[in-house]
Tab-separated table of C-alpha atoms and ligand atoms in Angstrom:
chain	number	residue	atom	x	y	z
A	707	UNK	CA	0.000	0.000	0.000
A	708	UNK	CA	2.867	2.385	0.707
A	709	UNK	CA	5.837	0.751	-1.032
A	710	UNK	CA	8.544	3.312	-0.370
A	711	UNK	CA	7.748	4.326	3.178
A	712	UNK	CA	9.315	2.630	6.183
A	713	UNK	CA	7.105	0.240	8.123
A	714	UNK	CA	5.546	2.023	11.105
A	715	UNK	CA	5.509	0.417	14.523
A	716	UNK	CA	2.353	-1.682	14.709
A	717	UNK	CA	0.408	-2.584	17.849
A	718	UNK	CA	-2.337	-5.085	17.156
A	719	UNK	CA	-4.428	-6.855	19.738
A	720	UNK	CA	-7.709	-8.625	20.257
A	721	UNK	CA	-10.141	-6.439	22.095
A	722	UNK	CA	-13.353	-7.149	23.931
A	723	UNK	CA	-15.882	-5.154	21.946
A	724	UNK	CA	-19.587	-5.699	22.617
A	725	UNK	CA	-19.910	-6.666	18.968
A	726	UNK	CA	-17.828	-7.721	15.967
A	727	UNK	CA	-15.822	-4.576	15.484
A	728	UNK	CA	-12.302	-3.683	14.366
A	729	UNK	CA	-10.600	-0.319	14.646
A	730	UNK	CA	-7.357	1.230	13.475
A	731	UNK	CA	-5.735	4.580	14.164
A	732	UNK	CA	-2.364	6.200	13.927
A	733	UNK	CA	-0.841	8.080	16.815
A	734	UNK	CA	2.688	9.429	17.097
A	735	UNK	CA	3.733	7.507	14.001
A	736	UNK	CA	2.574	4.163	15.433
A	737	UNK	CA	-0.367	2.183	14.141
A	738	UNK	CA	-2.840	0.771	16.685
A	739	UNK	CA	-5.260	-1.923	15.580
A	740	UNK	CA	-7.937	-3.555	17.704
A	741	UNK	CA	-9.588	-6.699	16.435
A	742	UNK	CA	-12.778	-8.042	17.991
A	743	UNK	CA	-11.952	-10.989	20.231
A	744	UNK	CA	-14.864	-12.777	18.556
A	745	UNK	CA	-12.437	-13.207	15.669
A	746	UNK	CA	-9.888	-15.075	17.781
A	747	UNK	CA	-9.485	-18.402	16.081
A	748	UNK	CA	-10.533	-17.084	12.664
A	749	UNK	CA	-8.535	-18.638	9.785
A	750	UNK	CA	-5.353	-16.807	8.759
A	751	UNK	CA	-6.891	-15.762	5.442
A	752	UNK	CA	-9.668	-13.944	7.313
A	753	UNK	CA	-7.200	-12.221	9.653
A	754	UNK	CA	-5.228	-11.145	6.580
A	755	UNK	CA	-8.389	-9.769	5.004
A	756	UNK	CA	-9.080	-7.768	8.173
A	757	UNK	CA	-5.534	-6.364	8.108
A	758	UNK	CA	-5.946	-5.423	4.465
A	759	UNK	CA	-9.275	-3.671	5.065
A	760	UNK	CA	-8.023	-1.761	8.101
A	761	UNK	CA	-4.819	-0.601	6.379
A	762	UNK	CA	-6.740	0.394	3.257
A	763	UNK	CA	-9.034	2.477	5.476
A	764	UNK	CA	-6.104	4.047	7.271
A	765	UNK	CA	-4.242	4.985	4.085
A	766	UNK	CA	-7.392	5.753	2.076
A	767	UNK	CA	-6.636	3.104	-0.534
A	768	UNK	CA	-9.235	0.998	-2.342
A	769	UNK	CA	-10.247	-2.235	-0.619
A	770	UNK	CA	-9.752	-5.303	-2.799
A	771	UNK	CA	-13.217	-6.776	-3.444
A	772	UNK	CA	-11.928	-10.320	-2.825
A	773	UNK	CA	-10.676	-9.361	0.648
A	774	UNK	CA	-13.892	-7.544	1.505
A	775	UNK	CA	-15.892	-10.578	0.361
A	776	UNK	CA	-13.740	-12.988	2.369
A	777	UNK	CA	-14.254	-10.983	5.565
A	778	UNK	CA	-17.994	-10.499	5.016
A	779	UNK	CA	-18.501	-14.166	4.300
A	780	UNK	CA	-16.781	-15.193	7.507
A	781	UNK	CA	-18.538	-12.683	9.744
A	782	UNK	CA	-21.947	-13.556	8.365
A	783	UNK	CA	-21.382	-17.296	8.710
A	784	UNK	CA	-23.928	-18.945	10.986
A	785	UNK	CA	-21.356	-19.865	13.569
A	786	UNK	CA	-19.963	-16.349	13.861
A	787	UNK	CA	-23.382	-14.746	13.846
A	788	UNK	CA	-24.624	-16.861	16.727
A	789	UNK	CA	-21.428	-16.345	18.695
A	790	UNK	CA	-21.740	-12.595	18.225
A	791	UNK	CA	-25.378	-12.760	19.234
A	792	UNK	CA	-24.557	-14.609	22.428
A	793	UNK	CA	-21.785	-12.205	23.386
A	794	UNK	CA	-23.871	-9.166	22.519
A	795	UNK	CA	-26.544	-10.375	24.878
A	796	UNK	CA	-24.027	-10.994	27.583
A	797	UNK	CA	-21.915	-7.855	27.247
A	798	UNK	CA	-24.423	-5.400	25.863
A	799	UNK	CA	-26.698	-5.763	28.858
A	800	UNK	CA	-23.859	-5.955	31.326
A	801	UNK	CA	-25.527	-8.373	33.677
A	802	UNK	CA	-24.856	-12.079	33.613
A	803	UNK	CA	-27.781	-14.403	33.877
A	804	UNK	CA	-26.496	-16.602	36.589
A	805	UNK	CA	-24.961	-19.992	37.014
A	806	UNK	CA	-27.940	-21.562	38.737
A	807	UNK	CA	-30.389	-22.761	36.153
A	808	UNK	CA	-33.704	-24.526	36.641
A	809	UNK	CA	-32.198	-27.981	36.301
A	810	UNK	CA	-28.438	-27.605	36.551
A	811	UNK	CA	-26.159	-25.400	38.593
A	812	UNK	CA	-23.052	-24.574	36.555
A	813	UNK	CA	-20.999	-23.790	39.662
A	814	UNK	CA	-21.809	-27.173	41.137
A	815	UNK	CA	-20.926	-28.900	37.851
A	816	UNK	CA	-17.672	-26.953	37.586
A	817	UNK	CA	-16.662	-27.812	41.151
A	818	UNK	CA	-17.418	-31.511	40.641
A	819	UNK	CA	-15.426	-31.645	37.380
A	820	UNK	CA	-12.605	-29.657	38.964
A	821	UNK	CA	-12.320	-32.230	41.740
A	822	UNK	CA	-12.649	-35.168	39.330
A	823	UNK	CA	-10.224	-34.106	36.603
A	824	UNK	CA	-8.081	-31.210	37.827
A	825	UNK	CA	-7.360	-32.004	41.494
A	826	UNK	CA	-9.506	-28.977	42.305
A	827	UNK	CA	-6.767	-26.714	40.988
A	828	UNK	CA	-8.634	-24.671	38.375
A	829	UNK	CA	-9.845	-21.256	39.462
A	830	UNK	CA	-13.534	-20.924	38.761
A	831	UNK	CA	-14.280	-18.273	36.116
A	832	UNK	CA	-17.570	-16.415	35.853
A	833	UNK	CA	-20.183	-18.907	34.721
A	834	UNK	CA	-23.570	-18.249	33.253
A	835	UNK	CA	-26.372	-19.777	31.267
A	836	UNK	CA	-27.023	-17.862	28.074
A	837	UNK	CA	-30.053	-15.608	28.096
A	838	UNK	CA	-31.527	-17.266	25.067
A	839	UNK	CA	-31.846	-20.858	23.938
A	840	UNK	CA	-28.936	-20.646	21.479
A	841	UNK	CA	-28.613	-23.722	19.283
A	842	UNK	CA	-25.561	-22.728	17.278
A	843	UNK	CA	-23.270	-21.651	20.068
A	844	UNK	CA	-23.544	-24.328	22.711
A	845	UNK	CA	-20.681	-23.236	24.884
A	846	UNK	CA	-18.104	-20.499	24.849
A	847	UNK	CA	-15.143	-19.484	26.951
A	848	UNK	CA	-14.371	-15.787	26.783
A	849	UNK	CA	-10.765	-15.306	27.953
A	850	UNK	CA	-10.947	-11.512	28.029
A	851	UNK	CA	-13.832	-11.672	30.451
A	852	UNK	CA	-12.866	-15.001	32.043
A	853	UNK	CA	-16.399	-16.270	31.573
A	854	UNK	CA	-17.893	-19.578	30.519
A	855	UNK	CA	-21.294	-19.299	28.850
A	856	UNK	CA	-23.408	-22.384	28.252
A	857	UNK	CA	-26.499	-22.330	26.076
A	858	UNK	CA	-29.665	-22.454	28.138
A	859	UNK	CA	-30.904	-25.167	25.830
A	860	UNK	CA	-29.077	-27.625	28.130
A	861	UNK	CA	-30.821	-26.485	31.284
A	862	UNK	CA	-33.622	-29.020	31.024
A	863	UNK	CA	-34.361	-32.286	32.790
A	864	UNK	CA	-34.420	-34.141	29.415
A	865	UNK	CA	-30.746	-33.268	28.973
A	866	UNK	CA	-28.496	-35.853	30.605
A	867	UNK	CA	-26.022	-34.499	33.104
A	868	UNK	CA	-23.059	-35.943	31.192
A	869	UNK	CA	-23.902	-33.669	28.208
A	870	UNK	CA	-23.764	-30.526	30.354
A	871	UNK	CA	-20.637	-31.881	32.041
A	872	UNK	CA	-18.983	-32.457	28.688
A	873	UNK	CA	-19.686	-28.880	27.535
A	874	UNK	CA	-18.338	-27.414	30.765
A	875	UNK	CA	-15.357	-29.787	30.725
A	876	UNK	CA	-14.485	-28.717	27.154
A	877	UNK	CA	-14.588	-25.034	28.135
A	878	UNK	CA	-12.483	-25.805	31.212
A	879	UNK	CA	-9.875	-27.259	28.879
A	880	UNK	CA	-9.848	-23.930	27.041
A	881	UNK	CA	-9.039	-22.322	30.389
A	882	UNK	CA	-6.089	-24.661	30.778
A	883	UNK	CA	-4.884	-24.492	27.178
A	884	UNK	CA	-4.925	-20.886	25.948
A	885	UNK	CA	-4.974	-20.276	22.201
A	886	UNK	CA	-1.457	-20.925	20.886
A	887	UNK	CA	0.445	-19.564	17.950
A	888	UNK	CA	1.957	-22.241	15.743
A	889	UNK	CA	4.078	-20.160	13.399
A	890	UNK	CA	1.608	-17.593	12.149
A	891	UNK	CA	-1.302	-19.965	12.683
A	892	UNK	CA	-3.577	-19.744	15.691
A	893	UNK	CA	-4.351	-23.069	17.268
A	894	UNK	CA	-7.596	-23.066	19.253
A	895	UNK	CA	-7.695	-26.804	19.967
A	896	UNK	CA	-4.053	-27.853	20.416
A	897	UNK	CA	-3.208	-31.571	20.542
A	898	UNK	CA	-2.794	-31.447	24.338
A	899	UNK	CA	-6.360	-30.160	24.702
A	900	UNK	CA	-7.750	-32.849	22.428
A	901	UNK	CA	-5.834	-35.521	24.281
A	902	UNK	CA	-7.129	-34.357	27.629
A	903	UNK	CA	-10.641	-34.264	26.257
A	904	UNK	CA	-10.435	-38.013	25.678
A	905	UNK	CA	-10.139	-38.518	29.452
A	906	UNK	CA	-13.833	-37.683	29.755
A	907	UNK	CA	-15.469	-41.103	30.088
A	908	UNK	CA	-18.785	-40.250	28.389
A	909	UNK	CA	-17.129	-38.374	25.515
A	910	UNK	CA	-18.692	-40.430	22.718
A	911	UNK	CA	-22.118	-40.520	24.352
A	912	UNK	CA	-22.028	-36.751	24.913
A	913	UNK	CA	-20.951	-36.021	21.344
A	914	UNK	CA	-23.707	-38.266	20.017
A	915	UNK	CA	-26.235	-36.435	22.180
A	916	UNK	CA	-25.076	-33.023	20.907
A	917	UNK	CA	-25.309	-34.283	17.355
A	918	UNK	CA	-28.910	-35.393	17.863
A	919	UNK	CA	-29.706	-32.052	19.414
B	71	ZN	ZN1	-13.456	-25.491	21.889
């Protein structure tokens, strides 16, 4: 975009916006970019598209249609849309909806799993049932806010306890295994996480239940 100018100092970080949002500004010769933390774990090509769009904005250059399309397609994907929806509900309204549901108490489930699998060593994050009965985002760990959200769809007597336990256990593994960089690639489910997940005895049963759901 600016071939003959020296590269400015660049500060880029994920930021906890209430929505999918990305910002860029220049101050004192340094470039500051904030990327929505909802895009953590997005494929490299999408992150590149975001960088392109932000820099084009900053330097008032045309945005390549292919990059714009790549970003739009990702953000409007069902998975992203439901994740954004869930977070918007949680952050936009500021209050959490509580760990104690009608059928299951997330704190109680966390404590039991902590004792069973982690020698009670994990610090309990904020835990809450989602406000709505989200079907596309079943569980989510938000590292910026240290919060585990579980879809309220699981807070029903017809849902076996092992299914709720599996969801919480998976998010607990995210607590233990933060997103890693492998080269330039972000690894959301590193091998160590996947291996530890297999220690959950009802893994196959739980996955089958989620699939039916
Ligand atoms: Zn995961």
